[in-house]
PDB file of C-alpha atoms in Angstrom:
ATOM      1  CA  SER A   1      77.101  71.401  89.683  1.00  0.00           C
ATOM      2  CA  GLU A   2      74.113  69.691  88.844  1.00  0.00           C
ATOM      3  CA  ILE A   3      72.461  72.142  91.103  1.00  0.00           C
ATOM      4  CA  ILE A   4      73.444  75.426  88.456  1.00  0.00           C
ATOM      5  CA  GLU A   5      70.933  75.175  86.159  1.00  0.00           C
ATOM      6  CA  PRO A   6      68.054  74.805  88.311  1.00  0.00           C
ATOM      7  CA  ILE A   7      69.002  78.055  90.574  1.00  0.00           C
ATOM      8  CA  VAL A   8      69.701  79.318  87.395  1.00  0.00           C
ATOM      9  CA  GLN A   9      65.894  79.212  85.832  1.00  0.00           C
ATOM     10  CA  ALA A  10      64.286  80.075  89.122  1.00  0.00           C
ATOM     11  CA  LEU A  11      66.915  83.335  89.422  1.00  0.00           C
ATOM     12  CA  THR A  12      66.178  84.644  85.361  1.00  0.00           C
ATOM     13  CA  THR A  13      61.959  83.714  86.878  1.00  0.00           C
ATOM     14  CA  LEU A  14      62.700  86.011  89.886  1.00  0.00           C
ATOM     15  CA  ASP A  15      64.402  88.632  87.100  1.00  0.00           C
ATOM     16  CA  PRO A  16      63.601  88.323  83.413  1.00  0.00           C
ATOM     17  CA  GLU A  17      65.969  91.054  82.411  1.00  0.00           C
ATOM     18  CA  ALA A  18      68.644  89.770  84.803  1.00  0.00           C
ATOM     19  CA  GLN A  19      68.865  86.222  82.948  1.00  0.00           C
ATOM     20  CA  ALA A  20      72.574  86.512  80.555  1.00  0.00           C
ATOM     21  CA  TYR A  21      74.471  88.114  84.277  1.00  0.00           C
ATOM     22  CA  PHE A  22      72.555  84.947  85.642  1.00  0.00           C
ATOM     23  CA  GLU A  23      73.528  82.648  82.599  1.00  0.00           C
ATOM     24  CA  GLN A  24      77.723  83.966  83.277  1.00  0.00           C
ATOM     25  CA  ASN A  25      77.824  83.234  86.557  1.00  0.00           C
ATOM     26  CA  GLY A  26      76.794  79.434  86.281  1.00  0.00           C
ATOM     27  CA  GLU A  27      78.739  78.986  83.649  1.00  0.00           C
ATOM     28  CA  TRP A  28      81.737  80.312  85.084  1.00  0.00           C
ATOM     29  CA  LEU A  29      81.045  78.792  89.221  1.00  0.00           C
ATOM     30  CA  ARG A  30      80.654  75.330  86.535  1.00  0.00           C
ATOM     31  CA  LYS A  31      83.879  76.214  85.221  1.00  0.00           C
ATOM     32  CA  MET A  32      85.592  76.717  88.976  1.00  0.00           C
ATOM     33  CA  MET A  33      83.863  73.706  90.577  1.00  0.00           C
ATOM     34  CA  LEU A  34      85.081  71.813  87.457  1.00  0.00           C
ATOM     35  CA  GLU A  35      88.400  73.091  88.018  1.00  0.00           C
ATOM     36  CA  THR A  36      88.919  72.654  91.399  1.00  0.00           C
ATOM     37  CA  HIS A  37      86.942  68.969  91.297  1.00  0.00           C
ATOM     38  CA  MET A  38      90.186  67.931  88.719  1.00  0.00           C
ATOM     39  CA  SER A  39      93.305  70.761  90.426  1.00  0.00           C
ATOM     40  CA  ILE A  40      92.227  67.994  94.040  1.00  0.00           C
ATOM     41  CA  GLN A  41      91.591  64.509  92.088  1.00  0.00           C
ATOM     42  CA  ALA A  42      94.917  64.930  90.626  1.00  0.00           C
ATOM     43  CA  HIS A  43      96.866  66.218  93.950  1.00  0.00           C
ATOM     44  CA  LEU A  44      95.963  63.185  96.341  1.00  0.00           C
ATOM     45  CA  GLN A  45      96.329  61.082  93.492  1.00  0.00           C
ATOM     46  CA  GLU A  46      99.597  62.068  94.315  1.00  0.00           C
ATOM     47  CA  ILE A  47      99.530  60.361  97.218  1.00  0.00           C
ATOM     48  CA  PRO A  48     100.143  56.560  97.291  1.00  0.00           C
ATOM     49  CA  ALA A  49      96.877  54.920  97.413  1.00  0.00           C
ATOM     50  CA  SER A  50      98.237  53.172 100.296  1.00  0.00           C
ATOM     51  CA  ARG A  51      98.026  56.125 102.240  1.00  0.00           C
ATOM     52  CA  ARG A  52      95.017  57.188 101.442  1.00  0.00           C
ATOM     53  CA  TYR A  53      92.123  55.997 103.447  1.00  0.00           C
ATOM     54  CA  LEU A  54      90.291  58.805 105.956  1.00  0.00           C
ATOM     55  CA  VAL A  55      89.239  58.544 109.563  1.00  0.00           C
ATOM     56  CA  THR A  56      87.013  61.282 110.682  1.00  0.00           C
ATOM     57  CA  SER A  57      84.311  61.912 112.711  1.00  0.00           C
ATOM     58  CA  HIS A  58      82.003  62.411 110.675  1.00  0.00           C
ATOM     59  CA  ASP A  59      79.671  60.127 107.799  1.00  0.00           C
ATOM     60  CA  ALA A  60      79.254  63.110 105.800  1.00  0.00           C
ATOM     61  CA  PHE A  61      82.809  62.008 103.219  1.00  0.00           C
ATOM     62  CA  ASN A  62      81.644  59.411 101.217  1.00  0.00           C
ATOM     63  CA  TYR A  63      81.914  61.933  98.781  1.00  0.00           C
ATOM     64  CA  PHE A  64      85.102  62.651  98.802  1.00  0.00           C
ATOM     65  CA  THR A  65      86.403  59.568  99.499  1.00  0.00           C
ATOM     66  CA  ARG A  66      84.911  57.259  96.015  1.00  0.00           C
ATOM     67  CA  ALA A  67      85.502  60.938  94.212  1.00  0.00           C
ATOM     68  CA  TYR A  68      88.790  61.949  94.695  1.00  0.00           C
ATOM     69  CA  LEU A  69      90.822  58.734  97.350  1.00  0.00           C
ATOM     70  CA  ALA A  70      89.878  56.029  95.665  1.00  0.00           C
ATOM     71  CA  THR A  71      91.235  53.900  92.654  1.00  0.00           C
ATOM     72  CA  PRO A  72      89.667  54.408  89.788  1.00  0.00           C
ATOM     73  CA  GLN A  73      89.063  50.376  89.470  1.00  0.00           C
ATOM     74  CA  GLU A  74      87.620  50.539  93.350  1.00  0.00           C
ATOM     75  CA  ARG A  75      85.394  53.358  91.339  1.00  0.00           C
ATOM     76  CA  LYS A  76      84.148  50.830  89.226  1.00  0.00           C
ATOM     77  CA  GLU A  77      84.151  48.007  91.223  1.00  0.00           C
ATOM     78  CA  GLY A  78      82.561  49.414  94.299  1.00  0.00           C
ATOM     79  CA  THR A  79      85.111  48.977  97.083  1.00  0.00           C
ATOM     80  CA  TRP A  80      86.068  52.950  97.631  1.00  0.00           C
ATOM     81  CA  GLN A  81      84.084  52.139 100.177  1.00  0.00           C
ATOM     82  CA  GLN A  82      87.178  50.607 102.571  1.00  0.00           C
ATOM     83  CA  ARG A  83      89.771  53.741 102.214  1.00  0.00           C
ATOM     84  CA  PHE A  84      86.901  55.323 104.590  1.00  0.00           C
ATOM     85  CA  GLU A  85      85.358  55.014 108.459  1.00  0.00           C
ATOM     86  CA  ALA A  86      83.546  57.322 110.439  1.00  0.00           C
ATOM     87  CA  PRO A  87      82.204  56.417 114.043  1.00  0.00           C
ATOM     88  CA  GLU A  88      79.919  58.869 113.938  1.00  0.00           C
ATOM     89  CA  GLY A  89      78.446  56.666 110.734  1.00  0.00           C
ATOM     90  CA  LEU A  90      77.734  53.793 112.742  1.00  0.00           C
ATOM     91  CA  ALA A  91      76.668  55.590 116.342  1.00  0.00           C
ATOM     92  CA  PRO A  92      74.742  58.524 115.070  1.00  0.00           C
ATOM     93  CA  ASP A  93      73.841  59.675 118.670  1.00  0.00           C
ATOM     94  CA  GLY A  94      77.840  59.623 119.736  1.00  0.00           C
ATOM     95  CA  GLN A  95      77.440  55.972 122.308  1.00  0.00           C
ATOM     96  CA  LEU A  96      79.893  54.028 120.470  1.00  0.00           C
ATOM     97  CA  GLY A  97      79.663  50.699 122.473  1.00  0.00           C
ATOM     98  CA  ALA A  98      82.686  48.645 122.551  1.00  0.00           C
ATOM     99  CA  TYR A  99      82.237  46.589 119.282  1.00  0.00           C
ATOM    100  CA  ASP A 100      82.213  49.775 117.159  1.00  0.00           C
ATOM    101  CA  ILE A 101      85.848  51.136 119.216  1.00  0.00           C
ATOM    102  CA  GLN A 102      87.125  47.544 118.324  1.00  0.00           C
ATOM    103  CA  GLN A 103      85.708  48.286 114.859  1.00  0.00           C
ATOM    104  CA  ILE A 104      87.338  51.316 113.611  1.00  0.00           C
ATOM    105  CA  VAL A 105      90.479  50.542 115.697  1.00  0.00           C
ATOM    106  CA  GLN A 106      90.527  47.200 113.514  1.00  0.00           C
ATOM    107  CA  HIS A 107      89.887  48.922 110.430  1.00  0.00           C
ATOM    108  CA  LEU A 108      92.922  51.764 111.107  1.00  0.00           C
ATOM    109  CA  ALA A 109      95.677  48.053 111.769  1.00  0.00           C
ATOM    110  CA  ALA A 110      94.301  46.770 108.488  1.00  0.00           C
ATOM    111  CA  PHE A 111      94.949  49.816 106.344  1.00  0.00           C
ATOM    112  CA  ASP A 112      97.817  50.689 108.580  1.00  0.00           C
ATOM    113  CA  ILE A 113      96.498  54.145 109.391  1.00  0.00           C
ATOM    114  CA  HIS A 114      97.796  56.357 111.155  1.00  0.00           C
ATOM    115  CA  VAL A 115      96.114  59.640 111.724  1.00  0.00           C
ATOM    116  CA  ILE A 116      92.307  60.336 111.760  1.00  0.00           C
ATOM    117  CA  PHE A 117      90.160  63.699 111.010  1.00  0.00           C
ATOM    118  CA  PRO A 118      88.211  65.876 113.477  1.00  0.00           C
ATOM    119  CA  GLU A 119      85.763  67.743 111.339  1.00  0.00           C
ATOM    120  CA  SER A 120      85.049  71.547 112.641  1.00  0.00           C
ATOM    121  CA  ASN A 121      81.194  70.917 113.828  1.00  0.00           C
ATOM    122  CA  VAL A 122      81.284  66.715 115.541  1.00  0.00           C
ATOM    123  CA  SER A 123      81.913  66.756 118.187  1.00  0.00           C
ATOM    124  CA  ARG A 124      86.416  64.904 119.441  1.00  0.00           C
ATOM    125  CA  ASP A 125      84.525  62.850 121.975  1.00  0.00           C
ATOM    126  CA  SER A 126      84.312  59.670 119.419  1.00  0.00           C
ATOM    127  CA  LEU A 127      87.860  59.743 117.836  1.00  0.00           C
ATOM    128  CA  LYS A 128      89.456  60.244 121.770  1.00  0.00           C
ATOM    129  CA  LYS A 129      87.556  57.066 122.488  1.00  0.00           C
ATOM    130  CA  ILE A 130      89.321  55.642 119.035  1.00  0.00           C
ATOM    131  CA  LEU A 131      92.928  56.739 120.287  1.00  0.00           C
ATOM    132  CA  HIS A 132      93.106  55.160 123.655  1.00  0.00           C
ATOM    133  CA  ALA A 133      91.903  52.134 122.440  1.00  0.00           C
ATOM    134  CA  CYS A 134      94.569  52.310 119.480  1.00  0.00           C
ATOM    135  CA  GLN A 135      97.032  53.658 122.906  1.00  0.00           C
ATOM    136  CA  GLN A 136      96.035  50.644 124.693  1.00  0.00           C
ATOM    137  CA  ARG A 137      97.240  47.593 121.479  1.00  0.00           C
ATOM    138  CA  GLY A 138      99.963  49.388 121.138  1.00  0.00           C
ATOM    139  CA  PHE A 139      99.111  51.148 118.074  1.00  0.00           C
ATOM    140  CA  THR A 140     100.149  54.583 117.160  1.00  0.00           C
ATOM    141  CA  VAL A 141      97.754  57.037 115.855  1.00  0.00           C
ATOM    142  CA  HIS A 142      97.013  60.132 115.810  1.00  0.00           C
ATOM    143  CA  ILE A 143      94.654  62.809 115.809  1.00  0.00           C
ATOM    144  CA  ALA A 144      95.170  66.157 113.086  1.00  0.00           C
ATOM    145  CA  GLN A 145      95.255  68.935 113.873  1.00  0.00           C
ATOM    146  CA  GLN A 146      93.711  70.908 111.751  1.00  0.00           C
ATOM    147  CA  VAL A 147      89.578  70.343 111.618  1.00  0.00           C
ATOM    148  CA  LEU A 148      88.062  69.120 107.864  1.00  0.00           C
ATOM    149  CA  TYR A 149      84.988  70.834 106.567  1.00  0.00           C
ATOM    150  CA  GLY A 150      82.267  68.088 105.520  1.00  0.00           C
ATOM    151  CA  ASP A 151      78.711  69.603 107.245  1.00  0.00           C
ATOM    152  CA  ALA A 152      79.640  73.023 107.280  1.00  0.00           C
ATOM    153  CA  MET A 153      81.591  75.970 105.801  1.00  0.00           C
ATOM    154  CA  GLY A 154      84.414  77.490 107.963  1.00  0.00           C
ATOM    155  CA  ALA A 155      83.761  80.641 109.555  1.00  0.00           C
ATOM    156  CA  GLU A 156      85.188  83.853 107.378  1.00  0.00           C
ATOM    157  CA  GLY A 157      89.268  83.669 107.540  1.00  0.00           C
ATOM    158  CA  SER A 158      89.071  80.561 108.114  1.00  0.00           C
ATOM    159  CA  GLY A 159      90.134  78.945 104.267  1.00  0.00           C
ATOM    160  CA  ALA A 160      87.318  77.525 103.853  1.00  0.00           C
ATOM    161  CA  HIS A 161      84.727  80.421 104.092  1.00  0.00           C
ATOM    162  CA  THR A 162      83.962  79.343 100.320  1.00  0.00           C
ATOM    163  CA  TYR A 163      82.520  75.963  99.088  1.00  0.00           C
ATOM    164  CA  LEU A 164      85.196  75.766  96.432  1.00  0.00           C
ATOM    165  CA  LYS A 165      87.819  77.582  99.412  1.00  0.00           C
ATOM    166  CA  MET A 166      86.412  73.741 101.790  1.00  0.00           C
ATOM    167  CA  MET A 167      87.560  71.266  99.259  1.00  0.00           C
ATOM    168  CA  ARG A 168      90.427  73.425  99.062  1.00  0.00           C
ATOM    169  CA  HIS A 169      91.283  73.038 102.385  1.00  0.00           C
ATOM    170  CA  ASN A 170      89.970  69.872 103.355  1.00  0.00           C
ATOM    171  CA  ALA A 171      92.682  68.326 100.243  1.00  0.00           C
ATOM    172  CA  ASP A 172      95.464  70.286 101.805  1.00  0.00           C
ATOM    173  CA  VAL A 173      94.978  69.362 105.729  1.00  0.00           C
ATOM    174  CA  LEU A 174      94.812  65.276 103.963  1.00  0.00           C
ATOM    175  CA  MET A 175      97.684  65.734 102.036  1.00  0.00           C
ATOM    176  CA  ILE A 176     100.036  67.558 104.455  1.00  0.00           C
ATOM    177  CA  ASN A 177      99.019  64.914 106.967  1.00  0.00           C
ATOM    178  CA  TRP A 178      99.960  61.907 104.925  1.00  0.00           C
ATOM    179  CA  ARG A 179     102.446  63.774 103.932  1.00  0.00           C
ATOM    180  CA  GLY A 180     104.666  63.932 107.521  1.00  0.00           C
ATOM    181  CA  ASP A 181     102.779  60.995 108.763  1.00  0.00           C
TER     182      ASP A 181
END
């Protein structure tokens, strides 16, 4: 929501006569963003902390983990990072090595995580490698059927075609999978 004011100012500079309109819409957007934030936080905190761990294709979900999955104590101490892992964050070129895969598998086992989440615009290849490594070790993990949207919103009709709908979609996907895990 920090970007709203600079956008309102820039639009007002371009069209000073519409300042009230821009300010009104900026306030509406700020309100909607706060309501969405508070709603997602409340819903995700209903899931026991022992289940609120996220392993996804890419490291775009650090912000989401800190804001919605971590406990207040973890945010305060800066230990919230343990709740998130992403193979693409380890190997951005998509070429996961044996060590990278082992690191993710150990994380999954250590925190008893049984679902990993694909992202809409990231290849599932790294997740499939991790899934295979888990299967070889007798640890059951599955890839969620629905994708998360991180760096890109969904197409019209996806339920994630605006920023606020994308955020709600991601929270809903997590809730469904963690409750049904």
